Coordinates of C-alpha atoms and ligand atoms in Angstrom, one line a residue:
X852 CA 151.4 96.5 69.4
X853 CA 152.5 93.8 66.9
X854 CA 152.6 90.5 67.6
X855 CA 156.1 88.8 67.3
X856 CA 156.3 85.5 65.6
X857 CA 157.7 82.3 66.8
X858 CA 158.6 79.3 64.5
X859 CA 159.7 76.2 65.7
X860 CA 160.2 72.8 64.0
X861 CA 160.9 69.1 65.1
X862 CA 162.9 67.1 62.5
X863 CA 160.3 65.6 59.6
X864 CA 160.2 61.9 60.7
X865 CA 161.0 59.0 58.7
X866 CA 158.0 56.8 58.0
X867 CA 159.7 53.6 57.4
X868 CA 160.0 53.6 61.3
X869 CA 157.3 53.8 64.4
X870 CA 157.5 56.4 66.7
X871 CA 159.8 56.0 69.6
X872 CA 160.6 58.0 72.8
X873 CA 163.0 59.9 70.7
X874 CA 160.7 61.3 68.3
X875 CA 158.1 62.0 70.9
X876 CA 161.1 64.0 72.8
X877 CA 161.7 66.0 70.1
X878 CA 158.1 67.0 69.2
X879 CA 157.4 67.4 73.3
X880 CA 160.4 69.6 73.6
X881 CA 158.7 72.0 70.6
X882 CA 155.4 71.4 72.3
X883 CA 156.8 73.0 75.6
X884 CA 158.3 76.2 73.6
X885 CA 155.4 76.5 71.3
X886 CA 153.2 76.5 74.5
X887 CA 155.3 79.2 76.4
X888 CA 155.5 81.4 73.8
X889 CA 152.0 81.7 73.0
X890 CA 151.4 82.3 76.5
X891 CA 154.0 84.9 76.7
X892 CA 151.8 86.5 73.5
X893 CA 153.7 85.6 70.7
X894 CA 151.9 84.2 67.3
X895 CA 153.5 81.0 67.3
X896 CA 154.1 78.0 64.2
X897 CA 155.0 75.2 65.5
X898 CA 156.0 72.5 62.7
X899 CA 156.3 68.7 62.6
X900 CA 155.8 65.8 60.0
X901 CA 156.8 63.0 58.1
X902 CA 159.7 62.2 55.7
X903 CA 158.0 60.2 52.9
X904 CA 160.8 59.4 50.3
X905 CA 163.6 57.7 49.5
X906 CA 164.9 54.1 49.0
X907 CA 164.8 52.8 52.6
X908 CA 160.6 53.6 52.3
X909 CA 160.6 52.1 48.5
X910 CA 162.6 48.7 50.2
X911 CA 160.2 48.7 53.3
X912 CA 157.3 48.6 51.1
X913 CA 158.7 45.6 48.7
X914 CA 159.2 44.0 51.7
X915 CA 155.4 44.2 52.8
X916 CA 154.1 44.0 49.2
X917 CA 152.8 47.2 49.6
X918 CA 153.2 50.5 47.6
X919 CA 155.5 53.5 48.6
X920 CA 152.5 55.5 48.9
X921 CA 150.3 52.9 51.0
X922 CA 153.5 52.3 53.4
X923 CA 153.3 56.5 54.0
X924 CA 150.2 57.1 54.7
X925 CA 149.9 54.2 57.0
X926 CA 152.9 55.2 59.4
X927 CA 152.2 59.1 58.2
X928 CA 148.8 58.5 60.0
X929 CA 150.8 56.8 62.8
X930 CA 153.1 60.0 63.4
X931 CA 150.2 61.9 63.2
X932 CA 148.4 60.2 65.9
X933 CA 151.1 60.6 68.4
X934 CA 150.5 64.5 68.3
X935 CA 147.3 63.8 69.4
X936 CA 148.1 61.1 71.9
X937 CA 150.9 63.6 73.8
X938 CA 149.1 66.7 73.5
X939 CA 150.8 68.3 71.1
X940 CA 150.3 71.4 69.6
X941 CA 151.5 71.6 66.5
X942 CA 150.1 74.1 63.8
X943 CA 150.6 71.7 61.0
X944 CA 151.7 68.3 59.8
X945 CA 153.9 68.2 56.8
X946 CA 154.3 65.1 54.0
X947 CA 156.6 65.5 51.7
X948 CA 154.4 63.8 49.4
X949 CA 152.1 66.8 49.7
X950 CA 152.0 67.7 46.1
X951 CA 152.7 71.6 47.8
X952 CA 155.7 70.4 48.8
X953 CA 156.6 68.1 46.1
X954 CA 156.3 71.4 43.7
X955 CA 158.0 74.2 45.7
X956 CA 160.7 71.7 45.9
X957 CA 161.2 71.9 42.2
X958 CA 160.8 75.2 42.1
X959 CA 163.4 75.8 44.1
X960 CA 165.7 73.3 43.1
X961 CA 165.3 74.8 39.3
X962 CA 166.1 78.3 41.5
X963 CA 169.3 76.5 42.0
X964 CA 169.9 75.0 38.4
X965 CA 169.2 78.5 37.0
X966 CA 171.6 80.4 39.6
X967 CA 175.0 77.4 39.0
X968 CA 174.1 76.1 42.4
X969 CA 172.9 72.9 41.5
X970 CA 175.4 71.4 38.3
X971 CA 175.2 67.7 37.1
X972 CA 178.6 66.0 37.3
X973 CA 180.9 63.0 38.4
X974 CA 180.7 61.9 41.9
X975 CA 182.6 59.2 44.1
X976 CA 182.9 58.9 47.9
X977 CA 181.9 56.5 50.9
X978 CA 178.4 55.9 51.0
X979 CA 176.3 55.0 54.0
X980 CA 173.2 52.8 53.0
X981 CA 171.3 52.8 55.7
X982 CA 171.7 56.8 56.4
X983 CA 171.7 57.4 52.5
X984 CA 174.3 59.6 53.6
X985 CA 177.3 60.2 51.7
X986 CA 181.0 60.8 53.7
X987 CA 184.0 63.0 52.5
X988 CA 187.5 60.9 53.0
X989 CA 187.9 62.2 56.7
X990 CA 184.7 61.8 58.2
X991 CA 184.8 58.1 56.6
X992 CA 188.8 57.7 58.0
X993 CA 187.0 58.5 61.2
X994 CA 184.2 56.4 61.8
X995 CA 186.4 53.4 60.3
X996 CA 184.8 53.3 57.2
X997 CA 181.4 52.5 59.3
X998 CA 178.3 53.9 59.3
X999 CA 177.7 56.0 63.0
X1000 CA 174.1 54.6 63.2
X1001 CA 174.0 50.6 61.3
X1002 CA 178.0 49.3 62.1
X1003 CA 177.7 48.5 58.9
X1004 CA 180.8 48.9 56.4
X1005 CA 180.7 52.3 54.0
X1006 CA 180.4 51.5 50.6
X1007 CA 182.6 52.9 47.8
X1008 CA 180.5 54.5 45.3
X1009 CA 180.6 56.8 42.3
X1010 CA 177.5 58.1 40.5
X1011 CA 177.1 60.9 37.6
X1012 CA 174.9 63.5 39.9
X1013 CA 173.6 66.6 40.4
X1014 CA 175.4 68.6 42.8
X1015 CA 175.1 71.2 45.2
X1016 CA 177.9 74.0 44.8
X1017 CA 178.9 73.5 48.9
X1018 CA 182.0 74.4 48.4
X1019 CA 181.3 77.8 47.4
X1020 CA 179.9 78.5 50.8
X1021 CA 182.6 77.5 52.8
X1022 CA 183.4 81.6 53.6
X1023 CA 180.0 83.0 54.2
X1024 CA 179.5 79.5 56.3
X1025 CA 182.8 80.3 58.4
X1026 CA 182.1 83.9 59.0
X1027 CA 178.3 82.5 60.1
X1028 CA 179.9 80.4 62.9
X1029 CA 181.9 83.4 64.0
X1030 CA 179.7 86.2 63.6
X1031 CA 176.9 83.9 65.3
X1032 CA 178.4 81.7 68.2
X1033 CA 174.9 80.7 69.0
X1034 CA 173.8 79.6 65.2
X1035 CA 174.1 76.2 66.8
X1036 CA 173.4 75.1 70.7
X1037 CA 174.9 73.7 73.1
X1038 CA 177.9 75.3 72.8
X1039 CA 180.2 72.0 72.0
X1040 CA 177.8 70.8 69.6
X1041 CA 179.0 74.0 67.3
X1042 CA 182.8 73.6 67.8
X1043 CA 182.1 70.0 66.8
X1044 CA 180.2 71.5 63.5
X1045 CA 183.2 74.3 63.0
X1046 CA 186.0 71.7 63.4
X1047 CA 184.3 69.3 60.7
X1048 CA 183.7 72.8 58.2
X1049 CA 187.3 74.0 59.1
X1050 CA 188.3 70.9 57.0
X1051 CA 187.0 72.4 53.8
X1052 CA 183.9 71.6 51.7
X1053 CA 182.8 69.5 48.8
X1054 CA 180.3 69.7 46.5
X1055 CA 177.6 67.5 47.7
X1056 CA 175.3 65.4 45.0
X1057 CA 171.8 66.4 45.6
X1058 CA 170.2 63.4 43.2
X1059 CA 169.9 59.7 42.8
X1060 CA 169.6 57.2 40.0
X1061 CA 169.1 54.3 41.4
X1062 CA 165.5 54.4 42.5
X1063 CA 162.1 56.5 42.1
X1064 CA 160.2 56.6 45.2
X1065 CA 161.2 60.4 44.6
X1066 CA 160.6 63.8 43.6
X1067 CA 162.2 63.9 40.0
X1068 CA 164.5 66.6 39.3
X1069 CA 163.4 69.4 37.1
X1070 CA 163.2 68.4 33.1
X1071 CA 165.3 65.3 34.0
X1072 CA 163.2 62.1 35.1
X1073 CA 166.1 60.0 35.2
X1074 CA 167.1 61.9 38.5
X1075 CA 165.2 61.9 42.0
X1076 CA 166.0 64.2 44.2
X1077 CA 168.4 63.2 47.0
X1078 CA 165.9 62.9 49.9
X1079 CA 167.8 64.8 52.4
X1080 CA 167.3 67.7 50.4
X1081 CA 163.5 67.2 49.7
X1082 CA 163.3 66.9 53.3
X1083 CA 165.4 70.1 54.5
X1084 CA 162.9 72.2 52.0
X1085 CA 160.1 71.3 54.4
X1086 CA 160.6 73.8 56.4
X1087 CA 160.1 76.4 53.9
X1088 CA 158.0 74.8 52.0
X1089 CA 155.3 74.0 54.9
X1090 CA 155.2 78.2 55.1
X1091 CA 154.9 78.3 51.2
X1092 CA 158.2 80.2 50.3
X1093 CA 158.7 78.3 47.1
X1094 CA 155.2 79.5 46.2
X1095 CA 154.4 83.2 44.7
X1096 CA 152.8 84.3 47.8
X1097 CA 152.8 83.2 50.9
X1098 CA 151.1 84.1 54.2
X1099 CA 153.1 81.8 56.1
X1100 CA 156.1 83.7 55.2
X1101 CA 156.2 85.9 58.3
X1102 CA 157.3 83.2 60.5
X1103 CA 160.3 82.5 58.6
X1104 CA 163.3 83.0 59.5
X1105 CA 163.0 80.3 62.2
X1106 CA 163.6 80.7 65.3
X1107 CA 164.4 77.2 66.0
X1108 CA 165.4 73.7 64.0
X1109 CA 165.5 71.1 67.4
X1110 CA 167.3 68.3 66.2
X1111 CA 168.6 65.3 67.2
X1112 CA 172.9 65.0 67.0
X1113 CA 172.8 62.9 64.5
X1114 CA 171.2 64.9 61.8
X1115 CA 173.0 68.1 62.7
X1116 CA 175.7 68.4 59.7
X1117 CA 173.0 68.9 57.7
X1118 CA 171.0 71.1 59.4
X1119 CA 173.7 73.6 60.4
X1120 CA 175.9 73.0 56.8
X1121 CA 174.0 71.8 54.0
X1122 CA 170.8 73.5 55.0
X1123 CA 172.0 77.4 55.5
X1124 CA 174.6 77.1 53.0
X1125 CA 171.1 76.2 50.2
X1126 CA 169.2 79.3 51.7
X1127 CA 171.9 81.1 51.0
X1128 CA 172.3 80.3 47.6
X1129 CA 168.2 81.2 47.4
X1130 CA 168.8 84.6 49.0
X1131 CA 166.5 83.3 52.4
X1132 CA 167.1 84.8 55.3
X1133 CA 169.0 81.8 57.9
X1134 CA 167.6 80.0 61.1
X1135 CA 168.2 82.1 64.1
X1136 CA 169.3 79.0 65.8
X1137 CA 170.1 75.1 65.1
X1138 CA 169.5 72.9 68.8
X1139 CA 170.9 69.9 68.7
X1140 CA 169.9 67.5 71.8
X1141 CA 171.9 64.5 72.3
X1142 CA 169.9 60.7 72.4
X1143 CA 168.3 58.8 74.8
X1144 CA 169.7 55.5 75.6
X1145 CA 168.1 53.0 77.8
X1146 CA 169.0 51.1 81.3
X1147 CA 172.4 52.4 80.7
X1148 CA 172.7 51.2 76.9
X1149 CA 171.7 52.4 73.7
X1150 CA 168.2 51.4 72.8
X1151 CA 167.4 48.2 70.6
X1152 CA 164.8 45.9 70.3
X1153 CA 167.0 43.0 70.7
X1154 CA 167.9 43.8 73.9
X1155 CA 164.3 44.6 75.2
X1156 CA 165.1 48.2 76.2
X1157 CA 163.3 49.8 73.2
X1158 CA 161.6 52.4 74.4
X1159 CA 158.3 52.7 72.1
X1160 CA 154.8 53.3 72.1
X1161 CA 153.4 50.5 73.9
X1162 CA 156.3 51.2 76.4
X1163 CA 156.0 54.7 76.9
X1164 CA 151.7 54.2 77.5
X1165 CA 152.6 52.0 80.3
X1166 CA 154.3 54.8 81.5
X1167 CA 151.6 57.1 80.9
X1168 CA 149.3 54.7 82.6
X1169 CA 150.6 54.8 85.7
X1170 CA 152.3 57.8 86.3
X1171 CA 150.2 60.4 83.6
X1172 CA 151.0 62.4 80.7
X1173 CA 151.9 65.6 82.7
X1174 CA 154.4 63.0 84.3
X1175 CA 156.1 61.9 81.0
X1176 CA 156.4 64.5 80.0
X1177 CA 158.2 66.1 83.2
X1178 CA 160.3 63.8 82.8
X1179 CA 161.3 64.2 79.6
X1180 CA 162.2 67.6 79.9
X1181 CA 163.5 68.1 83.0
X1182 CA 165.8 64.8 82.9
X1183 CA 166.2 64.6 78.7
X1184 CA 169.6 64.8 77.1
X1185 CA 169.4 68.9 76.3
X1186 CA 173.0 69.3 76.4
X1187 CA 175.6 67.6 74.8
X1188 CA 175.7 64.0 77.0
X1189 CA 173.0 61.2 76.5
X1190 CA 170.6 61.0 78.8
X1191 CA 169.4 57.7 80.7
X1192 CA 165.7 56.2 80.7
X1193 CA 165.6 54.4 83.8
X1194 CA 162.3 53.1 85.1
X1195 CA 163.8 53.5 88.9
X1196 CA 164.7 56.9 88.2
X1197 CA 161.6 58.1 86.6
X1198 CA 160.0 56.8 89.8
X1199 CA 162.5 59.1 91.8
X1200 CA 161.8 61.8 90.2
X1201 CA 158.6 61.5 89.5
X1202 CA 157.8 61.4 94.2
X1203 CA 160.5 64.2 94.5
X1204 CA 159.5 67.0 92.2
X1205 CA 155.6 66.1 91.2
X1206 CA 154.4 64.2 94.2
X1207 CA 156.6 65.6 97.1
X1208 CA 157.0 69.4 95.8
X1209 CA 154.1 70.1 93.2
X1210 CA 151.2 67.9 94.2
X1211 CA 151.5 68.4 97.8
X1212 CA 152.1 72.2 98.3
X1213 CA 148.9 72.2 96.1
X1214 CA 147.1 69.9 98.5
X1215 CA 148.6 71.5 101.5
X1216 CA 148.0 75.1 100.5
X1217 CA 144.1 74.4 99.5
X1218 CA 143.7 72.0 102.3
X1219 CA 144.3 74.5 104.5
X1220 CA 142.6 77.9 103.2
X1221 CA 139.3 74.8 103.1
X1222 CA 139.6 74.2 106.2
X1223 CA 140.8 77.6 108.3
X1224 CA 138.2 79.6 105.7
X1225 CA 136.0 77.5 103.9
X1226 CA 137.6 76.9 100.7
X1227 CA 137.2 81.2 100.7
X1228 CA 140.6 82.5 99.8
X1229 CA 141.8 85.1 102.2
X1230 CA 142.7 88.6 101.9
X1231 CA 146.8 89.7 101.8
X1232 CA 146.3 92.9 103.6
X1233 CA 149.8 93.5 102.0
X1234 CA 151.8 91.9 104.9
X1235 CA 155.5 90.9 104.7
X1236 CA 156.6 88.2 106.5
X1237 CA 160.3 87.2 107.7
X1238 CA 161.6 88.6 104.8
X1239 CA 159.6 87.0 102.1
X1240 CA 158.6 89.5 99.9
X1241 CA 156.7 87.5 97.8
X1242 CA 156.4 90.0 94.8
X1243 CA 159.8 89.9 94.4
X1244 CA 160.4 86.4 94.5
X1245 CA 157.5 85.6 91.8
X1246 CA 158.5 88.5 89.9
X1247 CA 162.2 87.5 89.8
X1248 CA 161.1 84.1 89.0
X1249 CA 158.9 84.7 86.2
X1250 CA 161.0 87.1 84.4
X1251 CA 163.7 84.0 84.7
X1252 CA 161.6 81.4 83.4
X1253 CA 159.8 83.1 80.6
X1254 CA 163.5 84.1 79.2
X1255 CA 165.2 80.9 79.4
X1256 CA 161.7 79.9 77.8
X1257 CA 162.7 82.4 74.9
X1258 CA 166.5 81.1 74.4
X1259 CA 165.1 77.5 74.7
X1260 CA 166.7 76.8 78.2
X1261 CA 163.8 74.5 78.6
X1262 CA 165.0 73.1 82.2
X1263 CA 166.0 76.2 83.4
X1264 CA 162.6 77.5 82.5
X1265 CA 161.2 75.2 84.6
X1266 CA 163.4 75.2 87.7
X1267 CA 162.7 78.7 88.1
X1268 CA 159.1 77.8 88.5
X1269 CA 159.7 74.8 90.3
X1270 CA 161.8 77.8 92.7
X1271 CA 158.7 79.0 93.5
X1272 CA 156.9 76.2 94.3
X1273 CA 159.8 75.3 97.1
X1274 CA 159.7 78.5 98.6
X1275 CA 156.2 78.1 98.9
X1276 CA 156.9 75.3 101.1
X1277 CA 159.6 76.7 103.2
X1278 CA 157.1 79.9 103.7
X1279 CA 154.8 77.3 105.0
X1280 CA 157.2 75.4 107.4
X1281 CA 158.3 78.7 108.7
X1282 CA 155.4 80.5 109.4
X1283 CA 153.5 77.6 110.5
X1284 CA 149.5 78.7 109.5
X1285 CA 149.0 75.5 111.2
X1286 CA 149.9 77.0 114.7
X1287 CA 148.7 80.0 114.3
X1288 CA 145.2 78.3 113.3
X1289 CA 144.7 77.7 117.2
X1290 CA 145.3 81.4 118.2
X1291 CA 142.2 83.0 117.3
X1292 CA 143.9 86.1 117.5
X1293 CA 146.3 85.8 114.5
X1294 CA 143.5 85.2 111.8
X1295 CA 144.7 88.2 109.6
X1296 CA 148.1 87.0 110.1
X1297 CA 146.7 83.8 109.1
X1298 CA 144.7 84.7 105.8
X1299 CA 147.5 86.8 104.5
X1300 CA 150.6 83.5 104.8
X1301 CA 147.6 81.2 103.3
X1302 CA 146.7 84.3 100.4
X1303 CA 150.5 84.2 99.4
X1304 CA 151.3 80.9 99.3
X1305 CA 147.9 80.2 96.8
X1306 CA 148.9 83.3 94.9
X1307 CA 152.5 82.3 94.3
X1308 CA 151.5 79.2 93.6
X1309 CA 149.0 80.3 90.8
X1310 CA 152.2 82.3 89.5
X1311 CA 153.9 79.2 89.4
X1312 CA 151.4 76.9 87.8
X1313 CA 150.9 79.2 85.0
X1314 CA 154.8 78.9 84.5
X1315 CA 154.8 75.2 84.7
X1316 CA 151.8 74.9 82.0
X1317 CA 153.8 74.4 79.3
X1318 CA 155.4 71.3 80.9
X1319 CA 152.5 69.6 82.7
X1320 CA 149.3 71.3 81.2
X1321 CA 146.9 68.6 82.1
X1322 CA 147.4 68.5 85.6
X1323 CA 148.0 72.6 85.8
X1324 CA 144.7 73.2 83.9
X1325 CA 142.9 70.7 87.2
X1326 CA 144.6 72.6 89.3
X1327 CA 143.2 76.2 87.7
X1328 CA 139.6 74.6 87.8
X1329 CA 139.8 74.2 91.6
X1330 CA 141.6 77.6 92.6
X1331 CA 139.2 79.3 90.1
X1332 CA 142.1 80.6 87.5
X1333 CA 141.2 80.7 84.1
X1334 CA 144.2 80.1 81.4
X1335 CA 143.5 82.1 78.4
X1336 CA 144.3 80.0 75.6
X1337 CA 146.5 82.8 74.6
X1338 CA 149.1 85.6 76.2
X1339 CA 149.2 85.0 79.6
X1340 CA 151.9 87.3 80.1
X1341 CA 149.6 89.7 82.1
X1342 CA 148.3 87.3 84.3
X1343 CA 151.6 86.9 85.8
X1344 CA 151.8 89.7 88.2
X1345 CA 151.5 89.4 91.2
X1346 CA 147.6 89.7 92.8
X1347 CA 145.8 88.0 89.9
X1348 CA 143.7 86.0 92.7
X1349 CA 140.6 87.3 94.5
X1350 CA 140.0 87.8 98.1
X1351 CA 136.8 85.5 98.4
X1352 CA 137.4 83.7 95.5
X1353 CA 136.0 80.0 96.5
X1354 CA 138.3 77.2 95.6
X1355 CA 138.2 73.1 96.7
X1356 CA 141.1 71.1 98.0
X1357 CA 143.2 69.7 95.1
X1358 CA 145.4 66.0 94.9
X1359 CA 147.2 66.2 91.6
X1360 CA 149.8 63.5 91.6
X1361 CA 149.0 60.5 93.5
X1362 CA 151.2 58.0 95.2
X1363 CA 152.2 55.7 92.9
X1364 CA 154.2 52.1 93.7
X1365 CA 156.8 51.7 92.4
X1366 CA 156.8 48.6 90.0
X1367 CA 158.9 48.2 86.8
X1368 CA 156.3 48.5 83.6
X1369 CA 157.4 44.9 82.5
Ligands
ME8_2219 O1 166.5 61.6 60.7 N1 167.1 60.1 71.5 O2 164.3 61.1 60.8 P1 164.2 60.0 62.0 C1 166.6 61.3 71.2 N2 163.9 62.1 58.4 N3 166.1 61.7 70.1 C2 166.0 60.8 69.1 C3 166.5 59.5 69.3 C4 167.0 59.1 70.6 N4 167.5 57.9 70.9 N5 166.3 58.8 68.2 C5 165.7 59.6 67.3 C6 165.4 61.6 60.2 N6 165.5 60.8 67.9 C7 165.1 62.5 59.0 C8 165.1 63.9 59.4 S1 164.7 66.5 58.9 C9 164.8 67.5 57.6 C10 164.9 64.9 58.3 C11 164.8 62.0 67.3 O3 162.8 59.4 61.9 C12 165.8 63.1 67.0 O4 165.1 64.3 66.9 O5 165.4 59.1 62.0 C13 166.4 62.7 65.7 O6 167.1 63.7 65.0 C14 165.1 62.3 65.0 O7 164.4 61.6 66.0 C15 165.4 61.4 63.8 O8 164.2 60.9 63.3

């Protein structure tokens, strides 16, 4: 059988910035997909890196009296640490001052020259500085002639440009939207995206004059390339497409660009509307997650609820990685509302679903088959108790959980594993093994409740890997489960534990106070 493909990709963050938790969100979102589907078999590329150009890096580093270059490999080196730091498990890292990228990206710009995509003309509009984003008349009526992001007035600019033909996309971009109702996710996110193209389309310029920390245009030096566009072509680039031959290229077309909101006009536009024009085949799907804010407000430093490294290790500290990253998914701003990072609530959560549900029907479950059997797991002897048909349930779960896995319904995905983990419980409270521990008589009664419960809750750990793969790979050490590094698909049926398999009693999340991390 063939192997599907998976591609995913985080945005390619700016390096004139430290990570954040909104970066790490991002990449742990990806992390979680990438995970699942290479347990569910798939051959899986899973794409992040670093945004290396453009005049916000070229000022950062006049500012430090350092170079361009010296500035991105020092906060390039940062980024790339963090994948490390979280677990992540990304396939590759791109710079876009990788000279691979630097020359597919003129390849495929002169693609566009040669083809009347790409035209040099007059431009003028209202230009956002800090973005480096330029806004039609409508989109700068409605944000007041402010940029979304800074506050900070739109200037009025005109500059003699290359261009992207945009407009001539408007059409094939339309029927895109309506042929695809899920080319972007959530849901409102792409009426937002239609609404703004139903407005009509300019050409966009695709090159600056007024600075060189760039790629330069091909056979004109005067021009860099506009680093929005440099950075879009990462994602083909990182597979090689603007090269002869590439080996990468089966991944592509992507299955998934997670983004933040902010970035997705370009991403669901600009972006499909250039692969067209190269004859590419389009993403299979654009996710656009809202933001974090903070204790109710948006993040800043200047109101001390920035939310960055040394903040989020704190976190990691007391509570664990597996934690964090819970957290993150199951409580992050997937849909289209921001999301709150509240240090009470992250406690909350953190007793009700790892401590009170995961961590102690482990402990409860291996506690007892240690004590009623001597850490040797029982036999089933196919019994079916009140009702419980336990092959069903996992089975129903699992086939629930690995789809929304596949249609990146990452909390879904995981509330049908955590579905399991609660029935587990409520098997337990109403069978009570404990009771039936005194009545020598009902041992086989006995070892079958205590097989099903540590078989379901194999089935469920295995589900929950993705998420929490620290603390699910210590539990698989101590119930004797190995996790094969890849396709675990077949391990999820029901039975994969051995009568007389010897495990040891199991505390994953401890009790933790509650104290804020000042
Ligand atoms: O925009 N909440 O890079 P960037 C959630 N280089 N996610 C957040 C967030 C928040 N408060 N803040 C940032 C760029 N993010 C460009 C991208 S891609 C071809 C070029 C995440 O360093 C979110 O994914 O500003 C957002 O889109 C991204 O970080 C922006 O990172």
């Amino acid at each position: 059988m063939t192997q599907e493909t998976r591609y995913i990709t985080t945005p390619i963050y700016y390096v004139n910035d430290r990570p954040h938790i909104g970066h790490v969100y991002t990449s742990t979102l990806c992390d979680v997909y990438a995970r699942a589907m290479r347990n569910a078999g798939h051959d899986v590329f899973f794409l992040t890196g670093t945004d290396e150009h453009g005049v916000k890096v070229e000022e950062s580093a006049e500012k430090r009296g350092i170079t361009p270059r010296a500035l991105a490999d020092e906060n390039a080196a940062v980024f790339q640490s963090i994948m490390k730091m979280f677990s992540l498990t990304n396939d590759a890292f791109i710079r876009t001052t990788d000279p691979r990228h630097e020359s597919q990206v003129q390849t495929l710009v002169s693609k566009l020259l040669a083809s009347g995509d790409v035209y040099l003309g007059d431009f003028e509009g209202w230009y956002d500085q800090g973005q480096e984003e330029y806004h039609t008349e409508n989109s700068a009526r409605e944000l007041d002639y402010k940029s979304l992001i800074s506050g900070k007035p739109l200037v009025r600019a005109t500059e003699k440009n290359y261009y992207f033909r945009l407009s001539a996309y408007q059409e094939r971009l339309e029927k895109l939207f309506s042929d695809h109702p899920d080319f972007v996710r959530p849901s409102g996110r792409c009426n937002e995206v239609l609404g703004r193209l139903r407005e009509g389309l300019q050409d966009v310029p695709i090159s600056r004059t007024n600075f060189s920390w760039g790629i330069p245009m091909p056979d004109d030096d005067e021009h860099v390339i506009y680093v929005w566009i440099d950075a879009l072509f990462n994602y083909i680039s990182a597979l090689d497409l603007g090269e002869e031959q590439s080996e990468l290229g089966k991944y592509w077309p992507v299955n998934y660009h997670v983004v933040g909101k902010e970035i997705l006009w370009f991403h669901a536009v600009i972006w499909p509307a250039i692969l067209m024009a190269l004859d590419l085949p389009l993403p299979q799907c654009i996710y656009a997650h809202s933001f974090w804010i903070s204790e109710g407000r948006k993040m800043s430093k200047t109101l001390g609820n920035f939310i960055d490294l040394e903040e989020i290790e704190k976190y990691i500290d007391v509570y664990s990685m597996d934690a964090w990253r819970y957290y993150l998914v199951t409580q992050g701003p997937l849909g289209t509302t921001d999301a709150d990072f509240a240090a009470e609530k992250f406690h909350d959560v953190y007793n009700a679903h790892l401590v009170n549900t995961v961590g102690n029907c482990a402990s409860r479950v291996t506690a007892m088959i240690e004590k009623y059997f001597d850490g040797v797991v029982p036999s089933d002897n196919g019994e079916i108790f009140a009702e419980t048909d336990w092959k069903t349930i996992c089975g129903d779960a699992v086939t629930c959980s690995l789809n929304a896995m596949d249609t990146f319904l990452l909390q879904e995905a995981v509330e049908s594993a955590m579905s399991i983990v609660r029935q587990v419980d409520l098997f337990i409270n109403t069978t009570a093994p404990f009771k039936l521990a005194k009545d020598e008589t009902k041992q086989v009664e006995l070892g079958a409740i205590l097989y099903q419960c540590i078989e379901a809750l194999r089935i469920a750990s295995i589900l929950l890997h993705p998420v929490i793969p620290v603390k699910m790979d210590e539990l698989h050490q101590t119930i004797g489960v190995e996790m094969p590094s890849q396709n675990s698909a077949a391990t999820l049926t029901w039975g994969g534990i051995q009568p007389g398999t010897l495990i040891q009693k199991v505390a994953l999340f401890p009790r933790v106070e509650f104290a804020t991390t000042e």
